[in-house]
XYZ file of C-alpha atoms in Angstrom:
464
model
C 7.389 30.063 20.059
C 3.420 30.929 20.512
C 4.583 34.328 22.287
C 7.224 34.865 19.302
C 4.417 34.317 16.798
C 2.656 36.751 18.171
C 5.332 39.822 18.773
C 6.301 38.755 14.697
C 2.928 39.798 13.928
C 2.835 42.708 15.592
C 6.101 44.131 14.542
C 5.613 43.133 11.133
C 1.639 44.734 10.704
C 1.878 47.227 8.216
C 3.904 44.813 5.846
C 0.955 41.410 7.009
C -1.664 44.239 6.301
C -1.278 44.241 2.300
C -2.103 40.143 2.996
C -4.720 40.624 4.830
C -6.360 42.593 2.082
C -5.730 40.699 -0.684
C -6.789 37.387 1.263
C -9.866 39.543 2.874
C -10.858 40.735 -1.016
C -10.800 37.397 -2.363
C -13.181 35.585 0.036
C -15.475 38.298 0.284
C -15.695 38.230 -3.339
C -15.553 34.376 -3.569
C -18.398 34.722 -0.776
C -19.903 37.581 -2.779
C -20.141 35.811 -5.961
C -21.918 32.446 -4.570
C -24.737 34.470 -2.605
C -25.353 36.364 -5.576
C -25.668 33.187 -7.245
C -28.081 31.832 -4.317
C -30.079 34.612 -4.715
C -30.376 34.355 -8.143
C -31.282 30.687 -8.346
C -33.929 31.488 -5.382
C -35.319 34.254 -7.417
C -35.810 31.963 -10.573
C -37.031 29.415 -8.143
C -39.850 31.896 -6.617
C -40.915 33.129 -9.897
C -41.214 29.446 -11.686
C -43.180 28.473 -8.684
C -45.945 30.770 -9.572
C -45.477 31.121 -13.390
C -48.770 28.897 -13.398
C -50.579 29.538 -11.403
C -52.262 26.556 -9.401
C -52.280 24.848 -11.983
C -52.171 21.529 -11.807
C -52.004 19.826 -15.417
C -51.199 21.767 -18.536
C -52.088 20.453 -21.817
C -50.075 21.772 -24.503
C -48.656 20.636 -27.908
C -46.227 17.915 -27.801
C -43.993 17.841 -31.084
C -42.617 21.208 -30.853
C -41.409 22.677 -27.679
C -40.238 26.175 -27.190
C -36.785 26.862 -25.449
C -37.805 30.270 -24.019
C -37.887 30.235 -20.150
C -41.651 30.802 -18.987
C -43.336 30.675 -22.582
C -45.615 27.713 -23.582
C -44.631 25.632 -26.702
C -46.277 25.520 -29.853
C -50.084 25.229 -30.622
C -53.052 23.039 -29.781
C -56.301 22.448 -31.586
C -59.178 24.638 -29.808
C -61.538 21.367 -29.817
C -59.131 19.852 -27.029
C -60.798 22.675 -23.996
C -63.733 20.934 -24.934
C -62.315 17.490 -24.309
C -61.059 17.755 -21.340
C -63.096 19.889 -19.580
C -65.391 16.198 -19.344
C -62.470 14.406 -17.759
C -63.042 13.548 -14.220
C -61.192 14.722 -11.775
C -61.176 18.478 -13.415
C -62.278 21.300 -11.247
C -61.887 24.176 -14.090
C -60.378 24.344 -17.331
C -58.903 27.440 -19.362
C -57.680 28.083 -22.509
C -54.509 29.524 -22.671
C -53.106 31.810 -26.028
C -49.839 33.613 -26.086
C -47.902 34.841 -28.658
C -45.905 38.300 -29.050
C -47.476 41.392 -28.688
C -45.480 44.830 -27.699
C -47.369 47.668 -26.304
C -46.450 50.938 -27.317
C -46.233 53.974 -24.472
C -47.457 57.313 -24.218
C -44.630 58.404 -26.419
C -45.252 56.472 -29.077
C -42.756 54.099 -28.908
C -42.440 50.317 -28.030
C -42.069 49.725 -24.260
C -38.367 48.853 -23.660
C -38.081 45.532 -22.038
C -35.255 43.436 -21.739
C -37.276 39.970 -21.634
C -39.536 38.705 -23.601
C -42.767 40.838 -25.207
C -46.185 38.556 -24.856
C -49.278 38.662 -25.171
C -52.164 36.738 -24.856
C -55.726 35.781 -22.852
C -56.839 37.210 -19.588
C -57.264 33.897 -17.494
C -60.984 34.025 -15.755
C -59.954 31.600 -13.115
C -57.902 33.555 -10.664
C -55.820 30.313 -9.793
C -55.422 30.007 -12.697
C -53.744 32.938 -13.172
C -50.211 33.891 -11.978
C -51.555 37.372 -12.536
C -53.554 39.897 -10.278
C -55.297 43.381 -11.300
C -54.286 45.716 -8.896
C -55.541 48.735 -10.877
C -58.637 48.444 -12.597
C -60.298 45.930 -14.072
C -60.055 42.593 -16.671
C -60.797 43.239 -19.979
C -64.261 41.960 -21.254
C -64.086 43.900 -24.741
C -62.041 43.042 -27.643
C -60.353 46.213 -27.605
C -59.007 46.563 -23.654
C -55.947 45.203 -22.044
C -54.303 44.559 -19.042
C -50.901 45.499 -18.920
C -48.591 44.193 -16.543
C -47.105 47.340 -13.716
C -43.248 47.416 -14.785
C -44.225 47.510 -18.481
C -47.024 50.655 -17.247
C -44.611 52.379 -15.811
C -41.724 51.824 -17.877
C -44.330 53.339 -20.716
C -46.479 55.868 -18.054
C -49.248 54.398 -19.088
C -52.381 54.349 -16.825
C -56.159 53.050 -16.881
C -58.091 54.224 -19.184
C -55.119 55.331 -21.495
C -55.735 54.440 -24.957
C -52.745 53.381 -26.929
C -51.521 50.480 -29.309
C -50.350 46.658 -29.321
C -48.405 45.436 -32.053
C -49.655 41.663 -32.667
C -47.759 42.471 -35.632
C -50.574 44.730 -36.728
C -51.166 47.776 -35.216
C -53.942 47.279 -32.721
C -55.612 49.934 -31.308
C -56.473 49.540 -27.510
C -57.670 50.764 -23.753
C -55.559 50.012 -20.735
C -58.517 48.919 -18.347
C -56.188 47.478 -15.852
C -52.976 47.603 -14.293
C -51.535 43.700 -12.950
C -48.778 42.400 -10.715
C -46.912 39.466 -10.608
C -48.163 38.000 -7.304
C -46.032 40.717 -5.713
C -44.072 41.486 -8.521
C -44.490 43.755 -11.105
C -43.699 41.442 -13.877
C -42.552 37.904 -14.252
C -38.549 38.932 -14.324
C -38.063 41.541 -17.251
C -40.947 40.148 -19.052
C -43.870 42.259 -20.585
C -47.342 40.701 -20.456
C -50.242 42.614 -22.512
C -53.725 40.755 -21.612
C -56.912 40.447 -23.940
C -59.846 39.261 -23.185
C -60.390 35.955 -24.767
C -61.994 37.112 -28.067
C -59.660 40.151 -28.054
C -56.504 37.108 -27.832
C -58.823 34.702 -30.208
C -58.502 37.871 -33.018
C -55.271 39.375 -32.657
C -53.350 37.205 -31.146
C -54.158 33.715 -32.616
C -55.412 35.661 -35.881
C -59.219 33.576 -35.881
C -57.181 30.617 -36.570
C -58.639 28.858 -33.535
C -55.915 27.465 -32.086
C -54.284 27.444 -28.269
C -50.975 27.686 -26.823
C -52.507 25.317 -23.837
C -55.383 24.114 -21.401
C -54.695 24.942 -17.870
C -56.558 22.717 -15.535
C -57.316 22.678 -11.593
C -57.931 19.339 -10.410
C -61.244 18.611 -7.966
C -60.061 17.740 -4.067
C -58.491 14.719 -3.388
C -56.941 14.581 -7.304
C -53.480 14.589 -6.972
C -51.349 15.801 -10.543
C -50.052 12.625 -11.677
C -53.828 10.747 -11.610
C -55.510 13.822 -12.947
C -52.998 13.644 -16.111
C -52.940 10.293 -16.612
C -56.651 10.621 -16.859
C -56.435 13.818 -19.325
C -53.499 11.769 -21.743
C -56.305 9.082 -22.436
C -58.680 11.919 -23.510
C -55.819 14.167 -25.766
C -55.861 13.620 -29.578
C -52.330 12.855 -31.224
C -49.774 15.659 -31.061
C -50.661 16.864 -27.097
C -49.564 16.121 -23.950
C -50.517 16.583 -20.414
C -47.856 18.039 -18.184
C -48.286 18.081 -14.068
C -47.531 21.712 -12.848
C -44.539 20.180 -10.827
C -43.077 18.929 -14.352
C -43.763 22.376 -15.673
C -41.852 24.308 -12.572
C -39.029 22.015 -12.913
C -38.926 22.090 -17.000
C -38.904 26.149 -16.441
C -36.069 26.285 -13.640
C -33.556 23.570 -15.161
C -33.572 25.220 -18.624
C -32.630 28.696 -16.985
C -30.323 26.702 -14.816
C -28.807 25.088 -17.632
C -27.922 28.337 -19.630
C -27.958 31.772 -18.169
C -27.449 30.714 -14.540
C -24.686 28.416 -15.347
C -22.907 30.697 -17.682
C -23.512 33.453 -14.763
C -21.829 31.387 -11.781
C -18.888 30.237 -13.864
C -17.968 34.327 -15.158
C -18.269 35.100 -11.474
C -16.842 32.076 -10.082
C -13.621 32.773 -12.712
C -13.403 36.609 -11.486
C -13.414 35.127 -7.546
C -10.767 32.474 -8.585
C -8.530 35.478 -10.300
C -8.928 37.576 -7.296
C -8.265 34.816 -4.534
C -5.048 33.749 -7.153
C -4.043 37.318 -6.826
C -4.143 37.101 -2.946
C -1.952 34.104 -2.879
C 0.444 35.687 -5.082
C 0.335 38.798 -2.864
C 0.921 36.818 0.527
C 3.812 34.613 -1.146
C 5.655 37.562 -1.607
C 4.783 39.280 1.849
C 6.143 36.434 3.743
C 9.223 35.660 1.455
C 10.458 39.762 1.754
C 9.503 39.331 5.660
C 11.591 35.698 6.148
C 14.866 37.428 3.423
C 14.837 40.047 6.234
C 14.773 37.919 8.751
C 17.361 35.490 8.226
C 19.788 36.450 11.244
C 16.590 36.147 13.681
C 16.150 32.512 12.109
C 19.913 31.809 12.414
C 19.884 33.206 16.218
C 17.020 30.781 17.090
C 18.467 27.501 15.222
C 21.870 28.489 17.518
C 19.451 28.452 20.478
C 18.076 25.081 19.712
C 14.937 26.059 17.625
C 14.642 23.075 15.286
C 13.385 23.568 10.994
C 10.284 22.281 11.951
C 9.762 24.842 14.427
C 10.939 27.496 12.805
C 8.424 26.399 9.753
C 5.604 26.171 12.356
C 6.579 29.720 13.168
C 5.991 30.614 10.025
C 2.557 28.281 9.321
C 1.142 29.897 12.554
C 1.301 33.510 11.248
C 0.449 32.352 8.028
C -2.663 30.626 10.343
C -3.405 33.869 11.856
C -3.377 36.009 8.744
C -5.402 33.584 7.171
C -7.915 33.073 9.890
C -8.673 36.941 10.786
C -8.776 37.597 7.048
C -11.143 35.097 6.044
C -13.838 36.002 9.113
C -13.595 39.360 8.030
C -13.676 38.175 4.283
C -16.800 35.954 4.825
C -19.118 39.352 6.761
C -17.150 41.530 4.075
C -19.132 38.738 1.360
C -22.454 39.687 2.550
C -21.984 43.444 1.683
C -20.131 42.955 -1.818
C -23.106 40.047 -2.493
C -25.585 43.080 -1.722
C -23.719 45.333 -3.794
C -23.523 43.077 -6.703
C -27.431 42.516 -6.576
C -27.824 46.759 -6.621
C -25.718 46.440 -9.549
C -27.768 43.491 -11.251
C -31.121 44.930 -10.241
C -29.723 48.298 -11.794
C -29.355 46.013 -14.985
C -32.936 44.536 -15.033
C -32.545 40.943 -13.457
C -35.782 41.298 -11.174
C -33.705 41.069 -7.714
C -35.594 43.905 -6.285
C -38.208 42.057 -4.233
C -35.946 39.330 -2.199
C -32.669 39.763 0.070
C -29.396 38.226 -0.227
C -30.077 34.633 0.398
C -26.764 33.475 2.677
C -26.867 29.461 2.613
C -24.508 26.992 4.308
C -22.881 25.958 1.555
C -21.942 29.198 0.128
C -20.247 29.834 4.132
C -18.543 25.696 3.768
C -17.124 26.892 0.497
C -15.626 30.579 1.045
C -14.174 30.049 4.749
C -12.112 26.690 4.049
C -11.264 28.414 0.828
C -9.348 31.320 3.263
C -7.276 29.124 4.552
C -6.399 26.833 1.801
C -5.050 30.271 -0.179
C -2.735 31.195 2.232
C -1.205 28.335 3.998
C -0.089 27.248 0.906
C 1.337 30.070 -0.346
C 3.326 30.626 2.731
C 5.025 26.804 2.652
C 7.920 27.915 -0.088
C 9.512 30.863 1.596
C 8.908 29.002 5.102
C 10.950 25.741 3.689
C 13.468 27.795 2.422
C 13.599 29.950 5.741
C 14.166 26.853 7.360
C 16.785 24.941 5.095
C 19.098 27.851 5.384
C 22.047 26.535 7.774
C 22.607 29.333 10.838
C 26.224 29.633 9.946
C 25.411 31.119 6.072
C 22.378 32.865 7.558
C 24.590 34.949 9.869
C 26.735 35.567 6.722
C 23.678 37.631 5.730
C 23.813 35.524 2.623
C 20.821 35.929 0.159
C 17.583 34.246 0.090
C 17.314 34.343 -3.427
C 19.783 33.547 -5.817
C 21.925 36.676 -6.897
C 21.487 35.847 -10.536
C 18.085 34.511 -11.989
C 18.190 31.168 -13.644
C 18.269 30.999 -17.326
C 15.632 28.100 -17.481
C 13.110 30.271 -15.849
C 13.719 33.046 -18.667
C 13.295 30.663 -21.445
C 10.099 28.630 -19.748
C 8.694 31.611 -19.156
C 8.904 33.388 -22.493
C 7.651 29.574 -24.111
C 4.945 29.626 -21.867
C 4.556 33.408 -22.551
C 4.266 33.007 -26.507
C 2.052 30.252 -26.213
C -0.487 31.578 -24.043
C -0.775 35.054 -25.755
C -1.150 32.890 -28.886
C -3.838 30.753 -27.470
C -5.449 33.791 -26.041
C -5.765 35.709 -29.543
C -6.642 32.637 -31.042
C -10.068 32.169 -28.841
C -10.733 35.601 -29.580
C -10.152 35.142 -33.468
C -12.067 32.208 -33.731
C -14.970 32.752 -30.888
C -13.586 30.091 -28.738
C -14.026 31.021 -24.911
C -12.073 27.994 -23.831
C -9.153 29.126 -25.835
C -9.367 32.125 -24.609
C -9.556 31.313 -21.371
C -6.606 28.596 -21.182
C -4.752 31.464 -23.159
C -5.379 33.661 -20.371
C -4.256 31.563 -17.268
C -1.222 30.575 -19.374
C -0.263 34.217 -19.802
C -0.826 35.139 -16.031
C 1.642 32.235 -15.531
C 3.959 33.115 -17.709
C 4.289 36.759 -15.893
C 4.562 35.273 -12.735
C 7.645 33.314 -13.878
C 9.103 36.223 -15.737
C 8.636 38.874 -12.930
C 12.052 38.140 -11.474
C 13.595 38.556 -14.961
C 11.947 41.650 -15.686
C 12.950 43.303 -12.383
C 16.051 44.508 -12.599
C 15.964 46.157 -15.927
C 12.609 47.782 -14.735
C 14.123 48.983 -11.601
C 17.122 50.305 -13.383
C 14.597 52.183 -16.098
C 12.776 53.299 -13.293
C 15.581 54.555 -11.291
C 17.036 56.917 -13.951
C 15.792 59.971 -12.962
């Protein structure tokens, strides 16, 4: 039976090729799609981790908290910097002002960006600051800035350039220094226009007075959690002291939480089309290859080949297909994962600096995955393939029924009007999970309808 297996396969490779495709697509997609999702969440990771700094405590206002990724929430009174720059246990202490601000370009124009436009204070304390000049110089007048390199370039501006910030008002300015990222030119698709401290205290908090937040660096041998407790005591109503851990963490989980999540579940729903696709593509394969085999399986039950071998026949080239398919799927993952983050970079999501990041769980996922499409899909036409006595098989009866059922017509045109109705319903209304639900049902319903539909297209087709 093991040397039968293998002359079936061979005989039969053009026909197991289309299989091997469709089950090689889907798992290097499926394998694709998580690495690209990896990467992602390591890129987010990398640039939380340095979004402040060293930092260790932040204080910041604790009634209203902004939900943009990487921005600080609300405003402080300025007398806290001088409150806590007493507490024991702090190293250095920085005030901290950001609010929006858009440069404008050579040209004229605002600086496209597709994150967020801020501006605010040139941190002193370079550990402070997640920030480096690599051009230049830090501002010291009211009037210069420090632009960050992907909003410099994406406006050609350079040092010394003079140009305008928008705070709203239209301030007039001198690019003194160009600033990376740690080695990044911005944090993600953000643009980052730096004051000096009076320049920020004027156009950017308006004289008011106020601060977005204190950074603080604790003194050796403070750890985060002592050196806030010790701050809290020290903060006036309405603040809060937040460890730099806390502050990485808040950052990641809300990204996490909304674009990330959204993210992973479009791709994820693409992979699980394209693997559904492959098991639809293999059930057919091997029920046209066991239809035209059916006097081969009738020779070997008159031999003494029992159903269950005969279905094992079937399972092990099923095994095979699925086995060479998915190894070749899972290396095929690593390119369509680098392709995707070409695309994604193309689009502005700051993958440029950082490989494909490949984890174990990601390889656990996609290779079982392989398998479990096409053994499956393989166990109807194998059952059948068995059941069929030797006597009728020699008959060359049918595999199939000559006529198709009338039930399946009428399921499938239920299931049919339903889903396209749940479908245009989501899309109506704005409801994705209708939608969705909609969409599955109709994919369904054309599976159960194809038989139905195949005659009368074969006949239109066939006209000519």
């Amino acid at each position: 039976m093991i040397g039968l297996t293998v002359r079936e396969l061979w005989g039969r490779r053009r026909r197991l090729a289309s299989s091997l495709v469709a089950v090689f697509l889907g798992v290097a997609f499926l394998t694709g799609t998580l690495a690209l999702g990896d990467t992602l969440s390591h890129s987010i990771d990398r640039y939380f981790a340095n979004a402040y700094g060293e930092a260790d405590v932040m204080v910041r206002n604790a009634t209203r908290v902004s939900r943009s990724p990487g921005q600080l929430p609300g405003e402080i009174d300025g007398s806290v910097l001088a409150r806590v720059k007493d507490v024991p246990g702090v190293a250095g202490a920085e005030p901290v002002i950001q609010g929006s601000g858009q440069p404008l370009g050579r040209d004229g124009k605002v600086i496209a960006a597709r994150g967020p436009r801020v501006a605010g204070n040139w941190i002193e304390d370079p550990k402070l600051n997640a920030y480096r000049v690599v051009q230049g110089r830090a501002p010291r007048a009211a009037d210069e800035v420090v632009i960050n390199k992907r909003a410099a370039d994406a406006g050609r501006l350079r040092v010394g350039d003079r140009t305008f910030v928008l705070t709203p008002e239209r301030v007039p300015v001198t690019v003194v220094g160009i600033s990376m990222f740690g080695e990044d030119p911005a944090f993600g698709e953000t643009s980052f226009t730096a004051f000096g401290l009076e320049g920020a205290r004027r156009h950017i908090a308006h004289g008011s007075g106020r601060l977005t937040g204190v950074a603080l660096r604790a003194a050796p041998g403070v750890g985060q959690a002592e050196l806030a407790a010790r701050v809290t005591r020290a903060l006036p109503a309405g603040t809060e002291a937040v460890t730099g851990k806390a502050l990485v963490e808040e950052g990641i989980g809300q990204v996490r939480d909304g674009f990330l999540r959204i993210f992973r579940s479009a791709l994820g729903a693409f992979a699980g089309v394209a693997l559904l696709v492959a098991a639809f593509s293999i059930h057919n394969t091997f029920a046209i290859t066991l239809a035209q085999r059916m006097r081969e399986s009738a020779l070997l039950r008159a031999v003494g080949a029992s159903r269950r071998q005969l279905a094992g026949l079937v399972g092990a080239e099923a095994l095979v297909v699925g086995g060479l398919a998915t190894a070749a799927g899972l290396a095929g993952g690593v390119g369509c994962a680098a392709l995707l983050k070409l695309l994604f970079s193309g689009f502005g999501m700051g993958l440029e600096a950082q490989g494909v990041v490949i984890t174990a769980r990601t390889l656990l996922i996609a290779a079982p995955v392989g398998l479990a499409v096409t053994l499956p899909a393989v166990l109807g036409p194998a059952v059948r393939a068995a059941r069929v006595p030797p006597i009728a098989a020699m008959r060359a009866s049918a595999a199939e029924p000559a006529e198709v059922s009338e039930s399946r017509a009428i399921v499938g045109s239920v299931v049919a009007a339903v889903g396209i109705g749940a479908a245009v319903f989501g899309a109506v209304v704005g409801r994705g999970s209708w939608t969705g639900v909609g969409a599955v049902m109709t994919l369904v319903a054309l599976v159960a309808l194809g038989p139905v539909a195949a005659r009368p297209a074969a006949a239109l087709i066939g006209l000519p």
